[in-house]
PDB file of C-alpha atoms in Angstrom:
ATOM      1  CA  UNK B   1       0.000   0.000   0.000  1.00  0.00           C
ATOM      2  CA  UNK B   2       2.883   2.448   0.680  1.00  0.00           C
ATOM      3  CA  UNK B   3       5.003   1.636  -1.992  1.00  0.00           C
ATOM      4  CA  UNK B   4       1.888   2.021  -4.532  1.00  0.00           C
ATOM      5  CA  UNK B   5       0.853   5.540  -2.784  1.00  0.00           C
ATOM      6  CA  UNK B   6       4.824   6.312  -3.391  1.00  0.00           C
ATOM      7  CA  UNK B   7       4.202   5.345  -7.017  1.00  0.00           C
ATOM      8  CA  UNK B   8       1.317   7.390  -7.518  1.00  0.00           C
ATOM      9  CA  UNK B   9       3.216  10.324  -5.437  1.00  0.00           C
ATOM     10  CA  UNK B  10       6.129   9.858  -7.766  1.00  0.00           C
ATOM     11  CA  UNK B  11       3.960  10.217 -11.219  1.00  0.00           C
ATOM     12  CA  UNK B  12       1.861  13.372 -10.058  1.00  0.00           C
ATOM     13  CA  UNK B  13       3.673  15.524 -12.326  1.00  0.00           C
ATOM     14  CA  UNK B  14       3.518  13.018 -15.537  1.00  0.00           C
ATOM     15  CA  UNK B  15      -0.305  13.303 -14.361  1.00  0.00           C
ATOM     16  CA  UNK B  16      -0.577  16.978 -14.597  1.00  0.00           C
ATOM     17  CA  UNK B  17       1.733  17.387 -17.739  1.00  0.00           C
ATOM     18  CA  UNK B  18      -0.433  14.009 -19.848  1.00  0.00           C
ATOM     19  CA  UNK B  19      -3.600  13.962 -17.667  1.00  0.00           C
ATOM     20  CA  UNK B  20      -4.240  10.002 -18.562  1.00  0.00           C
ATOM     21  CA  UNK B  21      -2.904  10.166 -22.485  1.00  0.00           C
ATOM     22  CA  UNK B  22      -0.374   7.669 -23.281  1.00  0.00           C
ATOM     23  CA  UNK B  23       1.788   7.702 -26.808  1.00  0.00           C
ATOM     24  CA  UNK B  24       1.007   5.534 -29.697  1.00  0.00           C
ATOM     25  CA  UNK B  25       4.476   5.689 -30.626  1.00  0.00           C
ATOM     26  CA  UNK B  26       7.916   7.387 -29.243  1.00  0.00           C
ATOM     27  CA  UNK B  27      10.212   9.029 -31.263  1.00  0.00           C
ATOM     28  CA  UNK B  28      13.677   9.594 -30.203  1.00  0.00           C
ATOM     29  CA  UNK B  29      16.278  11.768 -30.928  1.00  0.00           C
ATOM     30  CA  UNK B  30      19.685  10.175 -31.579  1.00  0.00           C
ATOM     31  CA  UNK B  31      22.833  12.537 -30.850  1.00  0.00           C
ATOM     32  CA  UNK B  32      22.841  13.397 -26.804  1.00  0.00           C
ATOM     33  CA  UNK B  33      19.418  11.441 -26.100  1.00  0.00           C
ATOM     34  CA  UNK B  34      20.177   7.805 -27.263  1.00  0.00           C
ATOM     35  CA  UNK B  35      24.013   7.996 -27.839  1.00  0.00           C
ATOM     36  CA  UNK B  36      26.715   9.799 -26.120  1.00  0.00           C
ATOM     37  CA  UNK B  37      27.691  11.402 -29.289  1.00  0.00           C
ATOM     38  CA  UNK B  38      26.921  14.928 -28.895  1.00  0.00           C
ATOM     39  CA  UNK B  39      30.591  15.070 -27.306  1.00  0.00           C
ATOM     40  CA  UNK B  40      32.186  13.671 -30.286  1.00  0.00           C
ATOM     41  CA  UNK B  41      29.846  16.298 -32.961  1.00  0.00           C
ATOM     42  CA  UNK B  42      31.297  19.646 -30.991  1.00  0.00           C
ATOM     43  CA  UNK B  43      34.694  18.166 -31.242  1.00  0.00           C
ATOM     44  CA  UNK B  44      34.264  17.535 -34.934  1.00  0.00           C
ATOM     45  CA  UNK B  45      33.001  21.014 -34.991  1.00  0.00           C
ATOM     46  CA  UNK B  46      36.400  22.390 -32.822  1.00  0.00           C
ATOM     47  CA  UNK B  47      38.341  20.355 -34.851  1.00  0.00           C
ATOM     48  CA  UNK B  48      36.806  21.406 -38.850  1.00  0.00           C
ATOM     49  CA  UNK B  49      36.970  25.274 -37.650  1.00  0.00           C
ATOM     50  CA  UNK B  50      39.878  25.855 -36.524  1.00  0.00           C
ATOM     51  CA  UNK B  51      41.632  23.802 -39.176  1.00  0.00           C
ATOM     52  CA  UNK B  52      40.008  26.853 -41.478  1.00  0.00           C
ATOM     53  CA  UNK B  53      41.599  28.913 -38.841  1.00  0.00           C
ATOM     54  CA  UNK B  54      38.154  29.884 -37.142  1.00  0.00           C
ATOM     55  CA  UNK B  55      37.817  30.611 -33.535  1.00  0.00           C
ATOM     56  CA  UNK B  56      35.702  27.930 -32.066  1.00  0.00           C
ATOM     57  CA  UNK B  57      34.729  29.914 -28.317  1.00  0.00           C
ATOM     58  CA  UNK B  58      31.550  28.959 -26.379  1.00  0.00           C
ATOM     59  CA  UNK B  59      29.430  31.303 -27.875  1.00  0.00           C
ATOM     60  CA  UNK B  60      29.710  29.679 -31.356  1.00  0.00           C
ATOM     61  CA  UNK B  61      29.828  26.656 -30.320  1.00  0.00           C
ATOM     62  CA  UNK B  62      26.215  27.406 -28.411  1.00  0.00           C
ATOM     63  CA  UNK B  63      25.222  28.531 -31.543  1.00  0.00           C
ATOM     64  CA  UNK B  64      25.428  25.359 -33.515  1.00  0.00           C
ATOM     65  CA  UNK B  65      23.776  23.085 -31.037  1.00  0.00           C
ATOM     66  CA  UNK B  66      21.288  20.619 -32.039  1.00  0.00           C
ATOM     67  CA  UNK B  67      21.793  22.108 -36.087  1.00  0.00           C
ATOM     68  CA  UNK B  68      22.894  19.388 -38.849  1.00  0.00           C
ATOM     69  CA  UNK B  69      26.252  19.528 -41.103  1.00  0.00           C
ATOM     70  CA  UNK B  70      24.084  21.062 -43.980  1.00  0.00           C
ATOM     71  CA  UNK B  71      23.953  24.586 -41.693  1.00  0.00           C
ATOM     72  CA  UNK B  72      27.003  24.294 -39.748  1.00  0.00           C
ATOM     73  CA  UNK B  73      28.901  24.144 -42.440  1.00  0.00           C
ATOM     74  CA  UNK B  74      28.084  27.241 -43.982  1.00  0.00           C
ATOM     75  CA  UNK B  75      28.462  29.088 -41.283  1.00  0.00           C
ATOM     76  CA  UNK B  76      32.253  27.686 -40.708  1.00  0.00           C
ATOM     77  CA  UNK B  77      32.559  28.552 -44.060  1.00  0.00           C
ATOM     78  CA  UNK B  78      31.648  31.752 -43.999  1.00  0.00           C
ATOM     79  CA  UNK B  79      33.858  32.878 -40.997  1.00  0.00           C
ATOM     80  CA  UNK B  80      36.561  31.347 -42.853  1.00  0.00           C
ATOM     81  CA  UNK B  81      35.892  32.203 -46.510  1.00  0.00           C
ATOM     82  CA  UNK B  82      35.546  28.863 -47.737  1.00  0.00           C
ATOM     83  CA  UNK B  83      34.011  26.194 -49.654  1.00  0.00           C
ATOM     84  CA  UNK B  84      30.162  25.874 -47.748  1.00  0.00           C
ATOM     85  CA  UNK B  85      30.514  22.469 -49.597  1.00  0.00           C
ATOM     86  CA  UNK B  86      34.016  21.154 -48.958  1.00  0.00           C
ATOM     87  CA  UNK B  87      33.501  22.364 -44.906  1.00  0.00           C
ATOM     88  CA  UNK B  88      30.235  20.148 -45.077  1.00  0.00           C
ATOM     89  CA  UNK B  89      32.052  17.062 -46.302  1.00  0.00           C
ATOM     90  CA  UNK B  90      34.692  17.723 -43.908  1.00  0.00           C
ATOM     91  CA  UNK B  91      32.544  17.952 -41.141  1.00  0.00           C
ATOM     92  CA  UNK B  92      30.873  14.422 -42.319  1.00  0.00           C
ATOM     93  CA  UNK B  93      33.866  12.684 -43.023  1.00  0.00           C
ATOM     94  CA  UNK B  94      35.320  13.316 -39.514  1.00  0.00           C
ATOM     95  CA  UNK B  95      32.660  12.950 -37.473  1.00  0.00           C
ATOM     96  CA  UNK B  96      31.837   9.758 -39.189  1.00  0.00           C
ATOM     97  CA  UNK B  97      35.454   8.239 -38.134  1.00  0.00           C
ATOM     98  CA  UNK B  98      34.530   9.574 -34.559  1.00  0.00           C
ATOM     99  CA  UNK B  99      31.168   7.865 -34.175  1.00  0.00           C
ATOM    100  CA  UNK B 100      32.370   4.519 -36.001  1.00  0.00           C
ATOM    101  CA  UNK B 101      35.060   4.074 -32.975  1.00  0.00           C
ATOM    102  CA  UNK B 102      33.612   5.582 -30.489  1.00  0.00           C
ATOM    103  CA  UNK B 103      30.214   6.395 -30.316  1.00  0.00           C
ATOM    104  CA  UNK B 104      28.778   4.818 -26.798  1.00  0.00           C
ATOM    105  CA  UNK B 105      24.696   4.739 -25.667  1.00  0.00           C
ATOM    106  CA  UNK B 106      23.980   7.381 -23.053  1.00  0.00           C
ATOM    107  CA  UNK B 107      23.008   5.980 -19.881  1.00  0.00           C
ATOM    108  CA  UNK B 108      19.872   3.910 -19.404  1.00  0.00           C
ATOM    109  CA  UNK B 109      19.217   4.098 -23.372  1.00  0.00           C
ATOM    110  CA  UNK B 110      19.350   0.958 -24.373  1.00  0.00           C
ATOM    111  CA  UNK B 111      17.006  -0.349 -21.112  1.00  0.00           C
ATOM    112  CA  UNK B 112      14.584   2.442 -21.942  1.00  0.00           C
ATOM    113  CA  UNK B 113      14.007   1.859 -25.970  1.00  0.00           C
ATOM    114  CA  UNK B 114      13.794  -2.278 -24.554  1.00  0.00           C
ATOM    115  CA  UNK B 115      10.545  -0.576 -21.782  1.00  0.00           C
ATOM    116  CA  UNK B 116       9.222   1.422 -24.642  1.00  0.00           C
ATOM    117  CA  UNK B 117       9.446  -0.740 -27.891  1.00  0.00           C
ATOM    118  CA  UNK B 118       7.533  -3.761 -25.528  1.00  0.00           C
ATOM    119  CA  UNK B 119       4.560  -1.362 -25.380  1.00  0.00           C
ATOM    120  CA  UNK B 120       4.332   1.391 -27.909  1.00  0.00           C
ATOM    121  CA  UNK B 121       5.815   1.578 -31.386  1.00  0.00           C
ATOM    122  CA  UNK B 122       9.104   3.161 -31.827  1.00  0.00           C
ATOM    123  CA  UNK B 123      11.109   5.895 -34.490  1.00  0.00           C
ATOM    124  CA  UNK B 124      14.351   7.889 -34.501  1.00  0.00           C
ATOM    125  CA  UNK B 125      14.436  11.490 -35.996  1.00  0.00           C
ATOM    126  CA  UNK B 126      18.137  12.598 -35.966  1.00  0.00           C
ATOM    127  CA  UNK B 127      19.486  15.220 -37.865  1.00  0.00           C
ATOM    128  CA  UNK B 128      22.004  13.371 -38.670  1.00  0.00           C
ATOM    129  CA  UNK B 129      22.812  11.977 -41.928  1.00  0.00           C
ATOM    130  CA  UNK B 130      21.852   8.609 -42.878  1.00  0.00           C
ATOM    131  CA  UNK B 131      25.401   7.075 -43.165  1.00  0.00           C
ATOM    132  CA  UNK B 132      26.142   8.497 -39.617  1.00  0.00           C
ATOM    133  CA  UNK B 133      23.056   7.722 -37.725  1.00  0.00           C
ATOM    134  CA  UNK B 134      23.430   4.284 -39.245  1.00  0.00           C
ATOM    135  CA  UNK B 135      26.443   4.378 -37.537  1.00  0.00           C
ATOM    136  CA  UNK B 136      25.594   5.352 -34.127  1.00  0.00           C
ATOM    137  CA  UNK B 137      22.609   3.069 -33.943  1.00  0.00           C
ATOM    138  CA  UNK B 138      24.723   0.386 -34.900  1.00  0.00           C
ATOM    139  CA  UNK B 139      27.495   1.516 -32.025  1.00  0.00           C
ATOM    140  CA  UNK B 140      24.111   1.085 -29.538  1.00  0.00           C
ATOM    141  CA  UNK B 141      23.309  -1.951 -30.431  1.00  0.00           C
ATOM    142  CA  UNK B 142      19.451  -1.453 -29.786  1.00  0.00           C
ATOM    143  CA  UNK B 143      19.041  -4.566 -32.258  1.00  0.00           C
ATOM    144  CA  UNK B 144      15.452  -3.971 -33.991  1.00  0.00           C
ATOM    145  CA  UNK B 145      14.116  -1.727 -31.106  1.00  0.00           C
ATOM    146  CA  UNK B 146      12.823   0.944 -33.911  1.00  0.00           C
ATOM    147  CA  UNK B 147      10.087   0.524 -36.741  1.00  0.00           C
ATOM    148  CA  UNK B 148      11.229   3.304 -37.939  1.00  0.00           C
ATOM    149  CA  UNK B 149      14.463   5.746 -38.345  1.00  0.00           C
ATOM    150  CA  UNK B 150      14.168   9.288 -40.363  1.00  0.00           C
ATOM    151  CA  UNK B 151      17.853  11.106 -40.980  1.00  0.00           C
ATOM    152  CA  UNK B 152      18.129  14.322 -42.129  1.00  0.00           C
ATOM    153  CA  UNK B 153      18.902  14.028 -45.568  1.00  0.00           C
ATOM    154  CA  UNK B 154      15.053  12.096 -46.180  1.00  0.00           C
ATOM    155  CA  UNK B 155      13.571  15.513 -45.523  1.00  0.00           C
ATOM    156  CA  UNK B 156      13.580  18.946 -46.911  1.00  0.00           C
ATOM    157  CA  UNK B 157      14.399  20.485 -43.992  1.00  0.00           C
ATOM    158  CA  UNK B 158      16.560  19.539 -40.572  1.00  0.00           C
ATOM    159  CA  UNK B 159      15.279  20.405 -36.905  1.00  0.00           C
ATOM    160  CA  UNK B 160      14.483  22.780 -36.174  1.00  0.00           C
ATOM    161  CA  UNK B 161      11.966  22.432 -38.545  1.00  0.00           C
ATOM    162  CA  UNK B 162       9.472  19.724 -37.867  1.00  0.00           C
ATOM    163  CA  UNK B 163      10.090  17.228 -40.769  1.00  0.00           C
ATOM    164  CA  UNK B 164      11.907  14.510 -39.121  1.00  0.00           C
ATOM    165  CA  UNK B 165       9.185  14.246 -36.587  1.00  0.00           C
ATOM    166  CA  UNK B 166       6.421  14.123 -39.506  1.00  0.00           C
ATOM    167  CA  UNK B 167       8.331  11.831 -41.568  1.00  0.00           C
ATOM    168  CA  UNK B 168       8.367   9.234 -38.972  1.00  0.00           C
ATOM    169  CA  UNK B 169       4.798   9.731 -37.998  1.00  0.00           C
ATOM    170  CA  UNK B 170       3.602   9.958 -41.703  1.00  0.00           C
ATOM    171  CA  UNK B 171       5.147   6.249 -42.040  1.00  0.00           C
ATOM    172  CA  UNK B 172       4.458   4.633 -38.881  1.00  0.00           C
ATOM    173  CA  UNK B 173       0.634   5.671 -40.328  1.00  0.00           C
ATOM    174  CA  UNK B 174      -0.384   7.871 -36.702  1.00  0.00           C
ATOM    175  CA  UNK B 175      -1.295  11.354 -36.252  1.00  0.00           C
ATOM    176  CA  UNK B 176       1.779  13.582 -34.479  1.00  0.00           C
ATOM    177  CA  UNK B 177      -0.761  14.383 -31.887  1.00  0.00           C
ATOM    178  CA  UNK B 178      -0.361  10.520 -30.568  1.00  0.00           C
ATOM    179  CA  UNK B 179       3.309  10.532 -30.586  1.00  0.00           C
ATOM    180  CA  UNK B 180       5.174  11.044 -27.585  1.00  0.00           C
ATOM    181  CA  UNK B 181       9.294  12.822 -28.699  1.00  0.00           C
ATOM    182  CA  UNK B 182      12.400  12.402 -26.376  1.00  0.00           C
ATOM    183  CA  UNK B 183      14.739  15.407 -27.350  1.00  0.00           C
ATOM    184  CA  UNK B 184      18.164  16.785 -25.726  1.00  0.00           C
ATOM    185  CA  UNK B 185      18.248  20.564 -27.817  1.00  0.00           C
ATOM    186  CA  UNK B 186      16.553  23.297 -27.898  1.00  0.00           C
ATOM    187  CA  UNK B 187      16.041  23.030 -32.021  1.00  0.00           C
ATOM    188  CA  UNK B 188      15.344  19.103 -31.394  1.00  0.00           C
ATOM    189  CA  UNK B 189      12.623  20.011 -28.836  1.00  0.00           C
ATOM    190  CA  UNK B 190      11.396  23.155 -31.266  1.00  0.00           C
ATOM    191  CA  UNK B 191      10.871  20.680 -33.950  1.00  0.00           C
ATOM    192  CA  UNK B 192       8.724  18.208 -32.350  1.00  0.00           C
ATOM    193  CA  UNK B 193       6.596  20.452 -30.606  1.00  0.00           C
ATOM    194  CA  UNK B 194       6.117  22.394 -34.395  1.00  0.00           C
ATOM    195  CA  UNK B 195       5.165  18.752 -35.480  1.00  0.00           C
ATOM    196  CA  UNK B 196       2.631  18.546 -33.187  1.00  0.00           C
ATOM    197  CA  UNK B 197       4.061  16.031 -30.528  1.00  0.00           C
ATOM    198  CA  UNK B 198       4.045  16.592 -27.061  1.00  0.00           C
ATOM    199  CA  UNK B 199       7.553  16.304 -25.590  1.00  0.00           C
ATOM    200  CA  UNK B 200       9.895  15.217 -22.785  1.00  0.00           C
ATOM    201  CA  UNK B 201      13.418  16.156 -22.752  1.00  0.00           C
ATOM    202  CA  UNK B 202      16.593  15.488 -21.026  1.00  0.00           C
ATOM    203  CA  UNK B 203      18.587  18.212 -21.457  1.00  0.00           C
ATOM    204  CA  UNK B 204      22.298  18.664 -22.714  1.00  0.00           C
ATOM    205  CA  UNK B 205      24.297  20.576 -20.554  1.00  0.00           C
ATOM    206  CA  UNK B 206      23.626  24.294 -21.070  1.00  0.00           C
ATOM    207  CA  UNK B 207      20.330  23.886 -23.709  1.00  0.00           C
ATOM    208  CA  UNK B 208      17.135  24.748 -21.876  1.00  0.00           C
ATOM    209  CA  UNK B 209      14.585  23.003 -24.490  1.00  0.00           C
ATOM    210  CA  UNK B 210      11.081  23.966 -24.256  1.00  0.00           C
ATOM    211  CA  UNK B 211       9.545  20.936 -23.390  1.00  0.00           C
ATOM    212  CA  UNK B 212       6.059  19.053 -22.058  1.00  0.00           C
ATOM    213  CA  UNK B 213       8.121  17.691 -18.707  1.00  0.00           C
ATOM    214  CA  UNK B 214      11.636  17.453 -18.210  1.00  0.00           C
ATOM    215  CA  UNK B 215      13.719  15.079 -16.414  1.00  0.00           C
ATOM    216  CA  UNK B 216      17.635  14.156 -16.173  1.00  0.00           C
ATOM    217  CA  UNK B 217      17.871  11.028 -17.206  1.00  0.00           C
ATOM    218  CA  UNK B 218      16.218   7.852 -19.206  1.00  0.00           C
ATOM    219  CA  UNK B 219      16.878   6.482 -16.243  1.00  0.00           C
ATOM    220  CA  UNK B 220      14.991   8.738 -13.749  1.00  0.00           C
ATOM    221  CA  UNK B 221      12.559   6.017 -12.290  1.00  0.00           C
ATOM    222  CA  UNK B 222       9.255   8.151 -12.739  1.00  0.00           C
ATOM    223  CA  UNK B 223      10.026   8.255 -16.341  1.00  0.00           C
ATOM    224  CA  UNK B 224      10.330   4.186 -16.171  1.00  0.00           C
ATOM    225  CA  UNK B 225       7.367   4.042 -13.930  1.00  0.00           C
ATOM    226  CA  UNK B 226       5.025   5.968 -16.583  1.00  0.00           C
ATOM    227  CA  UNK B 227       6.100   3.358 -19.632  1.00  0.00           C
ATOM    228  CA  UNK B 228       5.228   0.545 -17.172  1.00  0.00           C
ATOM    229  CA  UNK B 229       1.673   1.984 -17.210  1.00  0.00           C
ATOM    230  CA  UNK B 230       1.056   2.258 -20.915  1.00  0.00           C
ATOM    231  CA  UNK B 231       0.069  -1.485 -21.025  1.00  0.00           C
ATOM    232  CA  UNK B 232       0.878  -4.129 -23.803  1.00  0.00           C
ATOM    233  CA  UNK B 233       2.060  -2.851 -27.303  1.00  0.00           C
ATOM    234  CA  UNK B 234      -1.202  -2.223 -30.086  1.00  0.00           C
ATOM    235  CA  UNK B 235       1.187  -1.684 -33.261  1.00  0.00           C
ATOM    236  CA  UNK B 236      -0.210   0.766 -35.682  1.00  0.00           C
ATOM    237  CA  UNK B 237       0.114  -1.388 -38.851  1.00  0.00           C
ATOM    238  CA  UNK B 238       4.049  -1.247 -39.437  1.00  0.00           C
ATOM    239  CA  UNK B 239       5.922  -4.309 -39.689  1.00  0.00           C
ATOM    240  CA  UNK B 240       8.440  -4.746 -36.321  1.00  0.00           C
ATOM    241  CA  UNK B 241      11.610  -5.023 -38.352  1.00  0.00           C
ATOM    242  CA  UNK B 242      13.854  -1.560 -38.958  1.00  0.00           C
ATOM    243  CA  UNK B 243      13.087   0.393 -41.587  1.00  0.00           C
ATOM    244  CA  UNK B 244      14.318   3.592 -43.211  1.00  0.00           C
ATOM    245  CA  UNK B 245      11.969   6.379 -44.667  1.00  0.00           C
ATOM    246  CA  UNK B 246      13.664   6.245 -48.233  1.00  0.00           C
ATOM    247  CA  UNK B 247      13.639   2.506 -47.846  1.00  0.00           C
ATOM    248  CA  UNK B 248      15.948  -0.356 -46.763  1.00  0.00           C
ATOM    249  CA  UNK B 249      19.440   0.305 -46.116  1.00  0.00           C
ATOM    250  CA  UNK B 250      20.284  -1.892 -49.113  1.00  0.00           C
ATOM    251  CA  UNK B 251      18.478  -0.223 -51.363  1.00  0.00           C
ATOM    252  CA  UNK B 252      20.073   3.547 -50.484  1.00  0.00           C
ATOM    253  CA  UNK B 253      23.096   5.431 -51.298  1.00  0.00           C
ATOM    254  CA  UNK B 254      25.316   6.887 -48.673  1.00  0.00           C
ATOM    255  CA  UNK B 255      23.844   9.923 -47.299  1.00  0.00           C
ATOM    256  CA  UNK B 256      26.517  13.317 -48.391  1.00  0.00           C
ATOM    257  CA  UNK B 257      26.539  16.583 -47.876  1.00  0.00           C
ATOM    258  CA  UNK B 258      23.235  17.548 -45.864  1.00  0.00           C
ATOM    259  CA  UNK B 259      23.468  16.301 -42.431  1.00  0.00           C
TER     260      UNK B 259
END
């Protein structure tokens, strides 16, 4: 009896923020929500500008958080007077080596896509481009824990635009309105919410996203609790294996240039 008044104590404000809704679907972002790979994007960033001799201080690099290569790279460029397209590349190519050895899942990711995909269906909307968020899912090793994954370079525009977030409702066949997005950014957060999601997000250090509830961790054990309540899974029509928006990964070119 007191550990299930604790319980309901502990989900009060998931009770004020959802009221009884529950998500259809979840849709995570990728960089700094699922994988600890936000780290290794700012120092690709450090590492492309000042090799054009930019000065990469905190106030630029605020600026670039939660954008894709396809806008960073222009504005490298520009502080630099170079090639938007060459610094785009650039920025690919070296964050792609980064992620391939080193990309790691931030804590409590994997456990928490395991919670969610056993009861609701599941999507990724990174703006990332394809070949890299391949990449980085692959590092996590959530196995087929997504029916769906949207990248960047499937959509006409990145976060903070909603796209991503429509693209992976669009195919999973729901209404935005019934899907729940995890986001880490500001723009991230910005482009669910403009999608018509409702949103929870756990913050990177120093981004203040605007946000239904927010919480520190995957791991914070309200979070968990609220999943456990959502019941068995009712899939919305879309097969359980992974998929990509442009279609399987066999069938696709590597992702360049917009990221």
């Amino acid at each position: 009896m007191h550990r299930e008044l604790n319980r309901r104590a502990e989900l009060s404000e998931f009770r004020r923020a959802f009221g009884r809704w529950k998500p259809r679907c979840v849709v995570f972002d990728c960089d700094g929500l699922l994988m600890d790979t936000e780290s290794l994007w700012i120092l690709t960033q450090r590492s492309v500008s000042e090799s054009h001799g930019v000065l990469f201080d905190a106030e630029f690099q605020r600026n670039l958080v939660g954008l894709p290569a396809s806008r960073i790279g222009p504005l490298i460029a520009a502080r630099a007077g170079s090639d938007p397209g060459l610094v785009i590349d650039q920025l690919l190519r070296v964050n792609m080596t980064m992620v391939a050895q080193s990309a790691a899942p931030m804590p409590g990711a994997r456990g928490f896509v395991a919670a969610a995909s056993s009861r609701v269906a599941t999507a990724v909307a990174s703006n990332s481009a394809r070949r890299i968020l391949d990449a980085s899912l692959l590092r996590g090793d959530f196995g087929a824990g997504f029916n769906i994954t949207v990248s960047a370079d499937e959509v006409a525009h990145p976060k903070p635009a909603p796209d991503v977030y429509l693209a992976a409702a669009d195919a999973l066949h729901l209404d935005p309105k019934d899907c729940l997005a995890l986001e880490d950014s500001e723009a991230g957060a910005a482009s669910a919410r403009s999608a018509g999601m409702k949103v929870i997000a756990i913050p990177t250090p120093g981004q203040q996203p605007c946000a239904h509830l927010t919480r520190d961790s995957l791991e914070a054990s309200d979070l968990l609790n609220w999943v456990e309540e959502w019941g068995p899974r009712t899939a919305p029509g879309q097969s359980s294996k992974r998929a990509r928006v442009g279609g399987s990964a066999a069938e696709q070119p590597n992702a360049k240039g917009i990221g």
